[in-house]
PDB file of C-alpha atoms in Angstrom:
ATOM      1  CA  ILE A  31      -2.656 -46.579  26.766  1.00 43.00           C
ATOM      2  CA  TYR A  32      -0.246 -45.180  29.323  1.00 40.00           C
ATOM      3  CA  TRP A  33       2.416 -45.028  26.656  1.00 43.00           C
ATOM      4  CA  THR A  34       0.099 -43.104  24.211  1.00 48.00           C
ATOM      5  CA  TRP A  35      -0.876 -40.651  26.944  1.00 45.00           C
ATOM      6  CA  ASN A  36       2.657 -40.247  28.065  1.00 45.00           C
ATOM      7  CA  ASN A  37       3.792 -39.362  24.542  1.00 46.00           C
ATOM      8  CA  LEU A  38       0.759 -37.035  23.922  1.00 43.00           C
ATOM      9  CA  LEU A  39       1.585 -35.360  27.357  1.00 43.00           C
ATOM     10  CA  SER A  40       5.221 -35.037  25.963  1.00 42.00           C
ATOM     11  CA  ILE A  41       4.205 -33.396  22.814  1.00 42.00           C
ATOM     12  CA  ALA A  42       1.888 -31.102  24.518  1.00 45.00           C
ATOM     13  CA  GLN A  43       4.823 -29.906  26.864  1.00 42.00           C
ATOM     14  CA  GLN A  44       6.910 -29.425  23.902  1.00 40.00           C
ATOM     15  CA  TRP A  45       4.281 -27.327  22.232  1.00 40.00           C
ATOM     16  CA  ILE A  46       3.755 -24.995  25.249  1.00 40.00           C
ATOM     17  CA  ILE A  47       7.618 -24.652  25.428  1.00 33.00           C
ATOM     18  CA  THR A  48       7.704 -23.849  21.818  1.00 36.00           C
ATOM     19  CA  ARG A  49       4.886 -21.208  22.346  1.00 43.00           C
ATOM     20  CA  LYS A  50       6.803 -19.571  25.271  1.00 41.00           C
ATOM     21  CA  ILE A  51      10.099 -19.360  23.185  1.00 35.00           C
ATOM     22  CA  ASN A  52       8.203 -17.970  20.289  1.00 45.00           C
ATOM     23  CA  LYS A  53       6.369 -15.339  22.506  1.00 44.00           C
ATOM     24  CA  GLU A  54      10.033 -14.179  23.527  1.00 42.00           C
ATOM     25  CA  LYS A  55      10.897 -13.460  20.078  1.00 45.00           C
ATOM     26  CA  SER A  56       9.425 -10.034  19.275  1.00 47.00           C
ATOM     27  CA  TRP A  57       8.882 -10.938  15.640  1.00 49.00           C
ATOM     28  CA  ILE A  58       6.216 -13.335  16.590  1.00 52.00           C
ATOM     29  CA  LEU A  59       2.856 -11.603  16.832  1.00 60.00           C
ATOM     30  CA  GLU A  60      -0.284 -13.592  17.969  1.00 73.00           C
ATOM     31  CA  PHE A  61      -3.801 -12.239  17.461  1.00 89.00           C
ATOM     32  CA  SER A  62      -6.689 -13.326  19.284  1.00 92.00           C
ATOM     33  CA  ASN A  63      -9.601 -15.194  17.627  1.00 93.00           C
ATOM     34  CA  GLU A  64     -11.584 -11.936  17.918  1.00 94.00           C
ATOM     35  CA  ASP A  65      -8.866  -9.981  15.991  1.00 94.00           C
ATOM     36  CA  ILE A  66      -8.668 -12.749  13.300  1.00 95.00           C
ATOM     37  CA  GLU A  67     -12.515 -12.790  12.983  1.00 95.00           C
ATOM     38  CA  ILE A  68     -12.592  -8.940  12.663  1.00 94.00           C
ATOM     39  CA  GLY A  69     -10.045  -9.020  10.034  1.00 96.00           C
ATOM     40  CA  ARG A  70     -11.842 -11.861   8.169  1.00 95.00           C
ATOM     41  CA  LYS A  71     -15.109  -9.778   8.059  1.00 95.00           C
ATOM     42  CA  LEU A  72     -13.415  -6.751   6.841  1.00 96.00           C
ATOM     43  CA  PHE A  73     -12.045  -8.574   3.734  1.00 96.00           C
ATOM     44  CA  THR A  74     -15.227 -10.288   3.027  1.00 95.00           C
ATOM     45  CA  GLY A  75     -16.785  -6.757   2.407  1.00 95.00           C
ATOM     46  CA  LYS A  76     -16.385  -4.870  -0.576  1.00 95.00           C
ATOM     47  CA  CYS A  77     -12.991  -4.298  -2.233  1.00 95.00           C
ATOM     48  CA  GLU A  78     -12.884  -2.057  -5.062  1.00 95.00           C
ATOM     49  CA  PHE A  79     -10.471   0.064  -7.065  1.00 95.00           C
ATOM     50  CA  ILE A  80     -11.170   3.785  -6.574  1.00 96.00           C
ATOM     51  CA  LYS A  81      -8.538   5.902  -8.704  1.00 95.00           C
ATOM     52  CA  SER A  82      -5.084   6.290  -9.700  1.00 93.00           C
ATOM     53  CA  CYS A  83      -3.338   9.545  -8.821  1.00 93.00           C
ATOM     54  CA  LEU A  84      -0.371  11.356 -10.418  1.00 88.00           C
ATOM     55  CA  SER A  85      -0.316  14.280  -7.814  1.00 90.00           C
ATOM     56  CA  LEU A  86      -1.508  15.096  -4.455  1.00 92.00           C
ATOM     57  CA  GLU A  87      -4.265  17.387  -5.639  1.00 94.00           C
ATOM     58  CA  THR A  88      -6.121  14.338  -6.833  1.00 95.00           C
ATOM     59  CA  LEU A  89      -5.980  12.337  -3.851  1.00 96.00           C
ATOM     60  CA  PRO A  90      -9.274  10.950  -2.402  1.00 96.00           C
ATOM     61  CA  ARG A  91     -11.007  13.441  -0.031  1.00 94.00           C
ATOM     62  CA  GLU A  92     -13.000  10.641   1.973  1.00 94.00           C
ATOM     63  CA  ASN A  93     -11.848  10.789   5.591  1.00 93.00           C
ATOM     64  CA  LEU A  94     -10.643   7.069   5.870  1.00 96.00           C
ATOM     65  CA  SER A  95      -7.600   5.725   7.427  1.00 97.00           C
ATOM     66  CA  GLU A  96      -4.961   4.683   4.617  1.00 98.00           C
ATOM     67  CA  VAL A  97      -2.415   1.912   4.714  1.00 98.00           C
ATOM     68  CA  ALA A  98       0.291   2.092   2.078  1.00 98.00           C
ATOM     69  CA  PHE A  99       2.304  -0.889   0.179  1.00 97.00           C
ATOM     70  CA  PHE A 100       5.742   0.005  -0.804  1.00 96.00           C
ATOM     71  CA  GLY A 101       9.109  -1.822  -1.867  1.00 95.00           C
ATOM     72  CA  ARG A 102      11.161  -2.714  -4.529  1.00 92.00           C
ATOM     73  CA  SER A 103       9.708  -3.495  -7.977  1.00 86.00           C
ATOM     74  CA  ASN A 104       8.752  -7.041  -8.296  1.00 89.00           C
ATOM     75  CA  VAL A 105       8.522  -7.555  -4.639  1.00 94.00           C
ATOM     76  CA  GLY A 106       5.023  -8.667  -4.708  1.00 93.00           C
ATOM     77  CA  LYS A 107       2.757  -5.727  -3.793  1.00 93.00           C
ATOM     78  CA  SER A 108      -0.038  -6.418  -6.340  1.00 92.00           C
ATOM     79  CA  SER A 109      -0.009 -10.026  -5.403  1.00 94.00           C
ATOM     80  CA  LEU A 110      -0.262  -9.461  -1.847  1.00 97.00           C
ATOM     81  CA  ILE A 111      -3.072  -6.913  -2.147  1.00 96.00           C
ATOM     82  CA  ASN A 112      -5.000  -9.361  -4.381  1.00 96.00           C
ATOM     83  CA  SER A 113      -4.309 -12.285  -1.872  1.00 97.00           C
ATOM     84  CA  LEU A 114      -5.460 -10.237   1.095  1.00 97.00           C
ATOM     85  CA  THR A 115      -8.668  -9.029  -0.693  1.00 96.00           C
ATOM     86  CA  ASN A 116      -9.322 -12.534  -2.268  1.00 93.00           C
ATOM     87  CA  LYS A 117      -9.594 -10.630  -5.597  1.00 93.00           C
ATOM     88  CA  LYS A 118      -7.253 -12.080  -8.279  1.00 87.00           C
ATOM     89  CA  LYS A 119      -7.313  -9.023 -10.449  1.00 86.00           C
ATOM     90  CA  LEU A 120      -8.116  -6.346  -8.045  1.00 91.00           C
ATOM     91  CA  ALA A 121      -4.398  -4.892  -8.271  1.00 86.00           C
ATOM     92  CA  LYS A 122      -3.009  -5.288 -11.726  1.00 71.00           C
ATOM     93  CA  PHE A 123       0.462  -6.719 -11.927  1.00 55.00           C
ATOM     94  CA  SER A 124       2.806  -7.352 -14.818  1.00 46.00           C
ATOM     95  CA  LYS A 125       5.891  -9.600 -15.435  1.00 47.00           C
ATOM     96  CA  THR A 126       7.698  -6.319 -16.207  1.00 46.00           C
ATOM     97  CA  PRO A 127       8.907  -4.688 -13.006  1.00 47.00           C
ATOM     98  CA  GLY A 128       8.280  -1.046 -12.594  1.00 47.00           C
ATOM     99  CA  ARG A 129       4.832  -0.873 -14.434  1.00 50.00           C
ATOM    100  CA  THR A 130       2.932   0.624 -11.468  1.00 58.00           C
ATOM    101  CA  ARG A 131       3.624   4.398 -12.060  1.00 72.00           C
ATOM    102  CA  GLN A 132       0.768   5.925 -10.058  1.00 87.00           C
ATOM    103  CA  LEU A 133      -0.636   6.064  -6.532  1.00 94.00           C
ATOM    104  CA  ASN A 134      -3.321   3.434  -6.810  1.00 94.00           C
ATOM    105  CA  PHE A 135      -6.368   3.554  -4.123  1.00 96.00           C
ATOM    106  CA  PHE A 136      -8.441   0.693  -3.202  1.00 96.00           C
ATOM    107  CA  LYS A 137     -11.421   0.894  -0.798  1.00 97.00           C
ATOM    108  CA  ILE A 138     -11.664  -1.986   1.509  1.00 97.00           C
ATOM    109  CA  HIS A 139     -14.874  -1.789   3.660  1.00 96.00           C
ATOM    110  CA  ASN A 140     -17.897  -3.576   5.092  1.00 94.00           C
ATOM    111  CA  ASN A 141     -20.971  -2.344   7.121  1.00 91.00           C
ATOM    112  CA  SER A 142     -18.868  -1.419  10.146  1.00 88.00           C
ATOM    113  CA  HIS A 143     -15.210  -0.693   8.938  1.00 90.00           C
ATOM    114  CA  GLY A 144     -13.574   0.788   5.988  1.00 96.00           C
ATOM    115  CA  LEU A 145      -9.923   1.969   4.878  1.00 97.00           C
ATOM    116  CA  PHE A 146      -8.002   2.589   1.712  1.00 98.00           C
ATOM    117  CA  PHE A 147      -5.180   0.562   0.537  1.00 97.00           C
ATOM    118  CA  VAL A 148      -2.482   2.594  -1.352  1.00 97.00           C
ATOM    119  CA  ASP A 149      -0.265   0.623  -3.936  1.00 95.00           C
ATOM    120  CA  LEU A 150       2.781   2.809  -4.353  1.00 94.00           C
ATOM    121  CA  PRO A 151       5.175   2.810  -7.447  1.00 89.00           C
ATOM    122  CA  GLY A 152       8.016   0.314  -6.802  1.00 87.00           C
ATOM    123  CA  TYR A 153      11.498   1.331  -6.811  1.00 84.00           C
ATOM    124  CA  GLY A 154      14.664  -0.265  -8.485  1.00 72.00           C
ATOM    125  CA  PHE A 155      13.689  -1.531 -11.709  1.00 58.00           C
ATOM    126  CA  ALA A 156      11.833   1.356 -13.539  1.00 57.00           C
ATOM    127  CA  ARG A 157      12.852   1.529 -17.215  1.00 63.00           C
ATOM    128  CA  VAL A 158      11.775   5.388 -17.531  1.00 65.00           C
ATOM    129  CA  SER A 159      13.929   8.447 -17.828  1.00 71.00           C
ATOM    130  CA  LYS A 160      15.540   9.938 -14.841  1.00 74.00           C
ATOM    131  CA  LEU A 161      13.313  12.926 -15.004  1.00 76.00           C
ATOM    132  CA  GLU A 162      10.134  10.726 -14.695  1.00 75.00           C
ATOM    133  CA  GLN A 163      11.853   8.775 -11.816  1.00 73.00           C
ATOM    134  CA  ARG A 164      12.415  12.226 -10.174  1.00 79.00           C
ATOM    135  CA  GLU A 165       8.885  13.088 -10.367  1.00 81.00           C
ATOM    136  CA  TRP A 166       7.810   9.732  -9.123  1.00 78.00           C
ATOM    137  CA  LYS A 167       9.974  10.025  -6.223  1.00 83.00           C
ATOM    138  CA  LYS A 168       8.754  13.515  -5.407  1.00 88.00           C
ATOM    139  CA  THR A 169       5.009  12.558  -5.552  1.00 90.00           C
ATOM    140  CA  ILE A 170       5.616   9.444  -3.215  1.00 92.00           C
ATOM    141  CA  LEU A 171       7.711  11.299  -0.781  1.00 92.00           C
ATOM    142  CA  ASN A 172       5.342  14.270  -0.653  1.00 95.00           C
ATOM    143  CA  TYR A 173       2.508  11.834  -0.018  1.00 96.00           C
ATOM    144  CA  ILE A 174       4.459   9.827   2.687  1.00 96.00           C
ATOM    145  CA  SER A 175       5.342  12.947   4.386  1.00 95.00           C
ATOM    146  CA  SER A 176       2.181  14.947   4.428  1.00 95.00           C
ATOM    147  CA  ARG A 177      -0.764  12.538   4.111  1.00 96.00           C
ATOM    148  CA  GLN A 178      -2.586  12.862   7.577  1.00 94.00           C
ATOM    149  CA  ASN A 179      -4.817   9.820   6.921  1.00 96.00           C
ATOM    150  CA  LEU A 180      -1.770   7.538   6.382  1.00 97.00           C
ATOM    151  CA  ARG A 181      -1.442   5.130   9.227  1.00 97.00           C
ATOM    152  CA  THR A 182       1.495   2.999   8.335  1.00 97.00           C
ATOM    153  CA  ILE A 183       3.418   1.977   5.399  1.00 97.00           C
ATOM    154  CA  PHE A 184       3.940  -1.745   4.953  1.00 98.00           C
ATOM    155  CA  LEU A 185       7.663  -2.229   3.482  1.00 98.00           C
ATOM    156  CA  LEU A 186       7.684  -5.503   1.631  1.00 98.00           C
ATOM    157  CA  LEU A 187      10.883  -7.289   1.322  1.00 97.00           C
ATOM    158  CA  ASP A 188      11.574 -10.321  -0.551  1.00 97.00           C
ATOM    159  CA  ALA A 189      12.598 -13.134   1.628  1.00 96.00           C
ATOM    160  CA  ARG A 190      15.148 -14.512  -0.727  1.00 95.00           C
ATOM    161  CA  ARG A 191      16.960 -11.093  -0.917  1.00 94.00           C
ATOM    162  CA  GLU A 192      19.025  -9.197   1.317  1.00 94.00           C
ATOM    163  CA  LEU A 193      18.130  -5.555   2.224  1.00 94.00           C
ATOM    164  CA  THR A 194      19.226  -3.071  -0.691  1.00 93.00           C
ATOM    165  CA  GLN A 195      20.532   0.430  -0.611  1.00 92.00           C
ATOM    166  CA  GLU A 196      17.083   1.518  -1.772  1.00 92.00           C
ATOM    167  CA  ASP A 197      15.418  -0.306   1.140  1.00 95.00           C
ATOM    168  CA  ASP A 198      17.717   1.251   3.608  1.00 96.00           C
ATOM    169  CA  LYS A 199      17.193   4.737   2.039  1.00 93.00           C
ATOM    170  CA  MET A 200      13.393   4.621   2.396  1.00 94.00           C
ATOM    171  CA  ILE A 201      13.770   3.223   5.919  1.00 97.00           C
ATOM    172  CA  ASN A 202      15.783   6.155   6.801  1.00 96.00           C
ATOM    173  CA  PHE A 203      13.238   8.563   5.241  1.00 95.00           C
ATOM    174  CA  PHE A 204      10.551   6.803   7.253  1.00 96.00           C
ATOM    175  CA  GLU A 205      12.499   7.286  10.535  1.00 97.00           C
ATOM    176  CA  SER A 206      13.570  10.856   9.758  1.00 96.00           C
ATOM    177  CA  ILE A 207       9.936  11.935   9.528  1.00 95.00           C
ATOM    178  CA  GLY A 208       8.742   9.673  12.348  1.00 95.00           C
ATOM    179  CA  LEU A 209       6.510   7.669  10.299  1.00 96.00           C
ATOM    180  CA  SER A 210       5.026   4.411  11.495  1.00 96.00           C
ATOM    181  CA  TRP A 211       6.314   1.519   9.156  1.00 97.00           C
ATOM    182  CA  THR A 212       5.712  -2.330   9.183  1.00 97.00           C
ATOM    183  CA  CYS A 213       7.996  -4.926   7.694  1.00 97.00           C
ATOM    184  CA  VAL A 214       6.446  -7.457   5.626  1.00 98.00           C
ATOM    185  CA  LEU A 215       8.661 -10.590   4.334  1.00 97.00           C
ATOM    186  CA  THR A 216       7.018 -11.852   1.059  1.00 98.00           C
ATOM    187  CA  LYS A 217       7.442 -14.908  -1.012  1.00 97.00           C
ATOM    188  CA  VAL A 218       8.469 -17.076   1.890  1.00 96.00           C
ATOM    189  CA  ASP A 219       7.291 -20.116   0.135  1.00 95.00           C
ATOM    190  CA  LYS A 220      10.398 -19.829  -2.197  1.00 95.00           C
ATOM    191  CA  VAL A 221      12.433 -19.992   0.950  1.00 94.00           C
ATOM    192  CA  LYS A 222      13.245 -23.537   2.516  1.00 92.00           C
ATOM    193  CA  LYS A 223      11.169 -24.002   5.653  1.00 88.00           C
ATOM    194  CA  SER A 224      14.425 -24.687   7.609  1.00 88.00           C
ATOM    195  CA  GLU A 225      15.675 -21.073   6.515  1.00 92.00           C
ATOM    196  CA  ILE A 226      12.540 -18.970   7.494  1.00 92.00           C
ATOM    197  CA  LEU A 227      13.330 -18.691  11.051  1.00 91.00           C
ATOM    198  CA  THR A 228      17.145 -17.810  10.319  1.00 93.00           C
ATOM    199  CA  LYS A 229      16.060 -15.277   7.551  1.00 94.00           C
ATOM    200  CA  THR A 230      13.301 -13.664  10.026  1.00 93.00           C
ATOM    201  CA  THR A 231      15.909 -13.515  12.926  1.00 93.00           C
ATOM    202  CA  LYS A 232      18.447 -11.943  10.621  1.00 94.00           C
ATOM    203  CA  THR A 233      16.236  -9.285   9.452  1.00 95.00           C
ATOM    204  CA  LYS A 234      14.761  -8.651  12.903  1.00 94.00           C
ATOM    205  CA  ASN A 235      18.424  -8.038  14.130  1.00 95.00           C
ATOM    206  CA  ILE A 236      19.153  -5.774  11.154  1.00 96.00           C
ATOM    207  CA  LEU A 237      16.202  -3.564  11.991  1.00 96.00           C
ATOM    208  CA  LYS A 238      16.353  -3.809  15.831  1.00 94.00           C
ATOM    209  CA  ASP A 239      17.561  -0.197  16.291  1.00 95.00           C
ATOM    210  CA  ARG A 240      14.767   1.484  14.089  1.00 97.00           C
ATOM    211  CA  VAL A 241      12.550   3.469  16.139  1.00 96.00           C
ATOM    212  CA  THR A 242       9.386   3.927  14.077  1.00 97.00           C
ATOM    213  CA  LEU A 243       9.296   0.281  13.009  1.00 97.00           C
ATOM    214  CA  TYR A 244       6.269  -1.773  14.393  1.00 95.00           C
ATOM    215  CA  PRO A 245       7.925  -4.311  16.471  1.00 90.00           C
ATOM    216  CA  HIS A 246       6.766  -7.339  14.671  1.00 91.00           C
ATOM    217  CA  ILE A 247       7.567  -8.833  11.221  1.00 94.00           C
ATOM    218  CA  PHE A 248       4.756 -10.339   8.975  1.00 96.00           C
ATOM    219  CA  ILE A 249       5.997 -13.578   7.125  1.00 95.00           C
ATOM    220  CA  THR A 250       3.919 -13.995   3.996  1.00 97.00           C
ATOM    221  CA  SER A 251       3.207 -15.843   0.777  1.00 97.00           C
ATOM    222  CA  SER A 252       0.544 -14.722  -1.582  1.00 96.00           C
ATOM    223  CA  GLU A 253       0.806 -18.050  -3.532  1.00 94.00           C
ATOM    224  CA  LYS A 254       0.478 -20.221  -0.611  1.00 95.00           C
ATOM    225  CA  LYS A 255      -1.852 -18.056   1.557  1.00 95.00           C
ATOM    226  CA  ILE A 256       0.753 -17.686   4.574  1.00 95.00           C
ATOM    227  CA  GLY A 257       0.397 -15.199   7.018  1.00 96.00           C
ATOM    228  CA  LEU A 258      -2.734 -13.497   5.513  1.00 97.00           C
ATOM    229  CA  SER A 259      -4.985 -13.971   8.302  1.00 96.00           C
ATOM    230  CA  ASP A 260      -2.594 -12.296  10.952  1.00 96.00           C
ATOM    231  CA  LEU A 261      -1.923  -9.439   8.437  1.00 97.00           C
ATOM    232  CA  ARG A 262      -5.806  -8.832   7.844  1.00 97.00           C
ATOM    233  CA  ALA A 263      -6.126  -8.582  11.569  1.00 96.00           C
ATOM    234  CA  TYR A 264      -3.425  -6.099  11.990  1.00 97.00           C
ATOM    235  CA  ILE A 265      -4.892  -4.048   8.874  1.00 97.00           C
ATOM    236  CA  ALA A 266      -8.348  -4.098  10.440  1.00 96.00           C
ATOM    237  CA  SER A 267      -7.088  -2.314  13.487  1.00 95.00           C
ATOM    238  CA  PHE A 268      -6.715   0.710  11.377  1.00 96.00           C
ATOM    239  CA  ALA A 269     -10.064   0.587   9.769  1.00 95.00           C
ATOM    240  CA  LYS A 270     -12.480   3.221  11.073  1.00 78.00           C
ATOM    241  CA  THR A 271     -15.876   2.679  12.339  1.00 61.00           C
TER     242      THR A 271
END
């Protein structure tokens, strides 16, 4: 019995030490059970597609907070939205990168809280004319820079890839207008478990001097449902009562 208890005590001590180490790493974010529950309740409410917009004039007029999902084409924006909302077909996705060509609005709400998800067109792969790409860019940048209801942009980065020039350009733009943005690593299930810490720490070091970056990196997998509870809790903090 003594041996068993002694080993359990040792394991508990190691667990406490590990948690202390993790707390010192700023990319680790711990939410309270209450935060997690608020997030869970928000996403068990209604999740519905509202409209697609090609111009700022057609944006929803309802006074709700908005959080936008942005990133390189094929980074997993639609899959993440569907996983967060537990709706497999809420945000349509395609095997062909660059198919999202509008600003797609989804309303997430229950009896107490609500907000809009905005699925922005991805960058990097779109097989369209340069003229159309310029129009997309103009609409997206105008939305990002002028939308008063926009609370944060989730910049999604594929955990298997390095930051690209396009990623860096968008980050520089966020910083130049003082926009709060949040880094989300996607597809971590495609990375070896032993490499996740290394990848996250490396990303954090690359972004450490960014001023408007929310100081925590979310680690997610839509396929394996990793990191969704924490992300829901964070998103729920923007929902209006």
